[in-house]
mmCIF file of C-alpha atoms in Angstrom:
data_model
loop_
_atom_site.group_PDB
_atom_site.id
_atom_site.type_symbol
_atom_site.label_atom_id
_atom_site.label_comp_id
_atom_site.label_asym_id
_atom_site.label_seq_id
_atom_site.Cartn_x
_atom_site.Cartn_y
_atom_site.Cartn_z
ATOM 1 C CA ALA A 1 51.116 133.177 51.964
ATOM 2 C CA LYS A 2 48.045 133.019 49.712
ATOM 3 C CA ARG A 3 48.774 129.364 48.929
ATOM 4 C CA ALA A 4 49.265 128.506 52.616
ATOM 5 C CA LYS A 5 45.988 130.213 53.552
ATOM 6 C CA GLY A 6 44.208 128.284 50.790
ATOM 7 C CA PHE A 7 45.580 125.001 52.106
ATOM 8 C CA ALA A 8 44.694 125.830 55.701
ATOM 9 C CA LYS A 9 41.111 126.666 54.737
ATOM 10 C CA ALA A 10 40.767 123.557 52.557
ATOM 11 C CA LEU A 11 42.170 121.215 55.207
ATOM 12 C CA LYS A 12 39.766 122.570 57.856
ATOM 13 C CA SER A 13 36.854 121.357 55.764
ATOM 14 C CA GLY A 14 38.084 117.774 55.604
ATOM 15 C CA ASP A 15 40.960 115.536 54.697
ATOM 16 C CA GLY A 16 43.262 116.448 51.873
ATOM 17 C CA PRO A 17 44.214 114.115 49.042
ATOM 18 C CA GLY A 18 45.526 110.807 50.311
ATOM 19 C CA GLY A 19 44.412 111.738 53.810
ATOM 20 C CA CYS A 20 46.984 114.517 54.168
ATOM 21 C CA SER A 21 46.253 116.998 56.928
ATOM 22 C CA SER A 22 49.006 119.608 56.483
ATOM 23 C CA GLN A 23 50.580 121.443 53.586
ATOM 24 C CA ASN A 24 53.800 119.428 53.972
ATOM 25 C CA GLU A 25 51.923 116.106 53.961
ATOM 26 C CA CYS A 26 49.917 117.217 50.930
ATOM 27 C CA ASN A 27 53.066 118.395 49.125
ATOM 28 C CA ASN A 28 54.706 115.026 49.765
ATOM 29 C CA TYR A 29 51.650 113.104 48.608
ATOM 30 C CA CYS A 30 51.084 115.303 45.572
ATOM 31 C CA SER A 31 54.707 115.255 44.436
ATOM 32 C CA ASP A 32 54.052 111.664 43.259
ATOM 33 C CA LEU A 33 52.846 111.945 39.669
ATOM 34 C CA GLY A 34 50.501 109.012 40.253
ATOM 35 C CA HIS A 35 48.446 111.297 42.503
ATOM 36 C CA LEU A 36 48.426 114.282 40.155
ATOM 37 C CA LYS A 37 44.807 113.993 39.014
ATOM 38 C CA GLN A 38 43.481 113.669 42.573
ATOM 39 C CA CYS A 39 45.623 116.549 43.832
ATOM 40 C CA ILE A 40 44.608 118.886 41.017
ATOM 41 C CA ALA A 41 40.950 118.095 41.632
ATOM 42 C CA PHE A 42 41.430 118.847 45.357
ATOM 43 C CA ALA A 43 43.176 122.147 44.604
ATOM 44 C CA LYS A 44 40.543 123.209 42.083
ATOM 45 C CA SER A 45 37.633 122.302 44.369
ATOM 46 C CA ASN A 46 39.213 124.452 47.091
ATOM 47 C CA ASN A 47 40.006 127.418 44.831
ATOM 48 C CA ILE A 48 43.755 126.878 45.068
ATOM 49 C CA ASN A 49 44.906 128.163 41.696
ATOM 50 C CA ASP A 50 48.563 129.017 41.346
ATOM 51 C CA ARG A 51 51.548 128.240 39.133
ATOM 52 C CA HIS A 52 51.977 124.789 40.714
ATOM 53 C CA VAL A 53 48.401 123.777 39.914
ATOM 54 C CA ALA A 54 48.625 125.210 36.391
ATOM 55 C CA GLU A 55 51.842 123.296 35.699
ATOM 56 C CA GLY A 56 50.332 120.149 37.197
ATOM 57 C CA GLU A 57 47.370 120.454 34.839
ATOM 58 C CA LYS A 58 49.696 120.795 31.854
ATOM 59 C CA ILE A 59 51.752 117.786 32.911
ATOM 60 C CA LEU A 60 48.588 115.730 33.482
ATOM 61 C CA LYS A 61 47.258 116.677 30.041
ATOM 62 C CA HIS A 62 50.620 115.771 28.492
ATOM 63 C CA LEU A 63 50.569 112.357 30.189
ATOM 64 C CA GLU A 64 46.908 111.700 29.286
ATOM 65 C CA GLN A 65 47.767 112.407 25.639
ATOM 66 C CA GLY A 66 50.454 109.717 25.738
ATOM 67 C CA GLY A 67 53.396 111.937 26.607
ATOM 68 C CA LYS A 68 56.185 110.633 28.814
ATOM 69 C CA MET A 69 58.118 112.147 31.679
ATOM 70 C CA PRO A 70 61.810 112.813 31.071
ATOM 71 C CA GLY A 71 63.913 109.825 32.059
ATOM 72 C CA GLY A 72 60.777 108.041 33.272
ATOM 73 C CA CYS A 73 60.725 110.119 36.462
ATOM 74 C CA THR A 74 57.693 109.526 38.663
ATOM 75 C CA SER A 75 57.881 112.280 41.289
ATOM 76 C CA GLU A 76 58.893 115.884 41.601
ATOM 77 C CA GLN A 77 62.111 114.810 43.343
ATOM 78 C CA SER A 78 63.077 112.161 40.791
ATOM 79 C CA CYS A 79 62.380 114.632 37.962
ATOM 80 C CA LYS A 80 64.545 117.271 39.653
ATOM 81 C CA GLU A 81 67.325 114.733 40.065
ATOM 82 C CA PHE A 82 67.112 113.593 36.447
ATOM 83 C CA CYS A 83 66.849 117.103 35.037
ATOM 84 C CA GLY A 84 69.526 118.437 37.393
ATOM 85 C CA ASP A 85 72.095 116.354 35.505
ATOM 86 C CA PHE A 86 73.416 118.442 32.616
ATOM 87 C CA LYS A 87 73.524 115.391 30.356
ATOM 88 C CA ASN A 88 69.730 115.341 30.470
ATOM 89 C CA ALA A 89 69.189 119.067 29.887
ATOM 90 C CA ALA A 90 67.998 118.785 26.287
ATOM 91 C CA LYS A 91 65.580 115.934 27.124
ATOM 92 C CA CYS A 92 64.082 117.918 29.981
ATOM 93 C CA TYR A 93 63.747 121.033 27.868
ATOM 94 C CA GLU A 94 61.951 119.027 25.160
ATOM 95 C CA PHE A 95 59.584 117.588 27.773
ATOM 96 C CA ALA A 96 58.790 121.038 29.201
ATOM 97 C CA LYS A 97 58.233 122.390 25.712
ATOM 98 C CA ALA A 98 55.950 119.462 24.770
ATOM 99 C CA ALA A 99 53.989 119.814 28.017
ATOM 100 C CA GLY A 100 53.817 123.597 27.666
ATOM 101 C CA ILE A 101 55.302 124.392 31.047
ATOM 102 C CA ASP A 102 57.520 127.312 32.025
ATOM 103 C CA GLN A 103 61.252 126.638 32.299
ATOM 104 C CA GLY A 104 61.731 128.992 35.233
ATOM 105 C CA GLY A 105 61.610 128.073 38.887
ATOM 106 C CA ASP A 106 60.353 129.844 41.998
ATOM 107 C CA ASP A 107 63.426 132.061 41.848
ATOM 108 C CA GLU A 108 62.513 133.185 38.350
ATOM 109 C CA ILE A 109 63.997 136.526 37.390
ATOM 110 C CA GLY A 110 62.088 136.971 34.189
ATOM 111 C CA PRO A 111 61.443 135.592 30.731
ATOM 112 C CA GLY A 112 64.505 135.324 28.572
ATOM 113 C CA ASP A 113 66.980 135.319 31.455
ATOM 114 C CA SER A 114 69.364 132.662 30.190
ATOM 115 C CA GLU A 115 70.363 131.474 33.643
ATOM 116 C CA ILE A 116 66.751 130.786 34.571
ATOM 117 C CA ASN A 117 65.202 130.090 31.163
ATOM 118 C CA PRO A 118 67.956 128.632 28.994
ATOM 119 C CA THR A 119 67.415 128.367 25.264
ATOM 120 C CA PRO A 120 67.432 124.951 23.566
ATOM 121 C CA GLU A 121 70.813 125.848 22.058
ATOM 122 C CA GLN A 122 72.260 126.655 25.486
ATOM 123 C CA LEU A 123 70.936 123.401 26.920
ATOM 124 C CA GLU A 124 72.391 121.413 24.026
ATOM 125 C CA LYS A 125 75.750 123.165 24.476
ATOM 126 C CA LEU A 126 75.613 122.492 28.219
ATOM 127 C CA ALA A 127 74.940 118.786 27.638
ATOM 128 C CA GLU A 128 77.770 118.632 25.082
ATOM 129 C CA LEU A 129 80.290 120.350 27.376
ATOM 130 C CA SER A 130 79.256 118.138 30.284
ATOM 131 C CA GLN A 131 79.678 114.952 28.243
ATOM 132 C CA LYS A 132 83.138 116.122 27.177
ATOM 133 C CA GLY A 133 84.048 116.819 30.806
ATOM 134 C CA GLU A 134 84.496 120.515 30.052
ATOM 135 C CA THR A 135 82.464 121.933 32.938
ATOM 136 C CA PRO A 136 84.219 123.802 35.759
ATOM 137 C CA GLY A 137 85.845 121.273 38.045
ATOM 138 C CA GLY A 138 84.013 118.532 36.138
ATOM 139 C CA CYS A 139 80.678 119.488 37.754
ATOM 140 C CA GLY A 140 77.666 117.735 36.280
ATOM 141 C CA SER A 141 74.727 119.660 37.717
ATOM 142 C CA LYS A 142 73.715 123.243 38.465
ATOM 143 C CA ASP A 143 74.084 122.624 42.204
ATOM 144 C CA SER A 144 77.565 121.069 41.980
ATOM 145 C CA CYS A 145 78.695 123.867 39.633
ATOM 146 C CA GLN A 146 77.389 126.518 42.022
ATOM 147 C CA VAL A 147 79.316 124.937 44.888
ATOM 148 C CA TYR A 148 82.488 124.686 42.830
ATOM 149 C CA CYS A 149 82.194 128.205 41.417
ATOM 150 C CA SER A 150 81.524 129.750 44.826
ATOM 151 C CA GLU A 151 84.938 128.599 46.053
ATOM 152 C CA PRO A 152 87.791 131.117 45.889
ATOM 153 C CA GLY A 153 90.130 130.680 42.951
ATOM 154 C CA HIS A 154 87.569 129.232 40.526
ATOM 155 C CA GLY A 155 86.168 132.526 39.241
ATOM 156 C CA GLU A 156 88.055 132.735 35.945
ATOM 157 C CA GLU A 157 87.357 129.097 35.067
ATOM 158 C CA CYS A 158 83.664 129.531 35.818
ATOM 159 C CA VAL A 159 83.297 132.804 33.933
ATOM 160 C CA ALA A 160 85.098 131.337 30.901
ATOM 161 C CA PHE A 161 82.729 128.356 31.014
ATOM 162 C CA GLY A 162 79.720 130.676 31.259
ATOM 163 C CA VAL A 163 80.848 132.458 28.101
ATOM 164 C CA LYS A 164 81.610 129.190 26.280
ATOM 165 C CA ALA A 165 78.201 127.745 27.202
ATOM 166 C CA GLY A 166 76.445 130.959 26.159
ATOM 167 C CA PHE A 167 75.127 131.872 29.615
ATOM 168 C CA ILE A 168 77.331 134.943 30.011
ATOM 169 C CA LYS A 169 77.933 137.552 27.325
ATOM 170 C CA PRO A 170 81.589 138.543 26.781
ATOM 171 C CA GLU A 171 80.823 142.083 28.038
ATOM 172 C CA GLN A 172 79.335 140.642 31.225
ATOM 173 C CA ALA A 173 82.403 138.452 31.672
ATOM 174 C CA GLN A 174 84.632 141.537 31.500
ATOM 175 C CA MET A 175 82.559 143.248 34.189
ATOM 176 C CA ILE A 176 82.743 140.158 36.409
ATOM 177 C CA ARG A 177 86.506 139.981 35.958
ATOM 178 C CA LYS A 178 86.890 143.704 36.769
ATOM 179 C CA SER A 179 84.917 143.183 39.981
ATOM 180 C CA GLY A 180 87.430 140.571 41.083
ATOM 181 C CA PHE A 181 84.658 137.937 40.949
ATOM 182 C CA ASN A 182 82.873 139.602 43.870
ATOM 183 C CA GLY A 183 79.363 140.933 43.884
ATOM 184 C CA PRO A 184 77.969 143.631 46.121
ATOM 185 C CA GLY A 185 78.241 142.712 49.781
#
């Protein structure tokens, strides 16, 4: 809400970066890394300071110092697509580490939560298992694995994979199995 109010106030005073006049238009324009400098300047001049701006500043600094984006991605969407493929997990982790950005997303649970903030070892193991075709149902991304693992009958395979990849501790796996692969509600 704070971010939306900041955008509304800033857009009342004039055009946004690239002529955008709504938060959606600005998000679309600013998701292109070629517009990062202009969008950060706009946000800063309008007192919009949040995690998105802070990460943008870190990415911009990384690029200005000669750093590269993982897989040559050029927009938020193309980076998400590249980094969503398990084969690229280690490369994306190395980029985030070099740029100094947080590994968690908007749904972040907390630091050290392996599902949200995987360790380099977990990412390497994930890439290795994916390349060997040892993911549940052969899934190759977090989204495709979530779809596969949400289907009835795949619980044991998915829990076993979680343990093998280091995302689930053996004790947690036992609890999941005892629950019949069902959470509350």
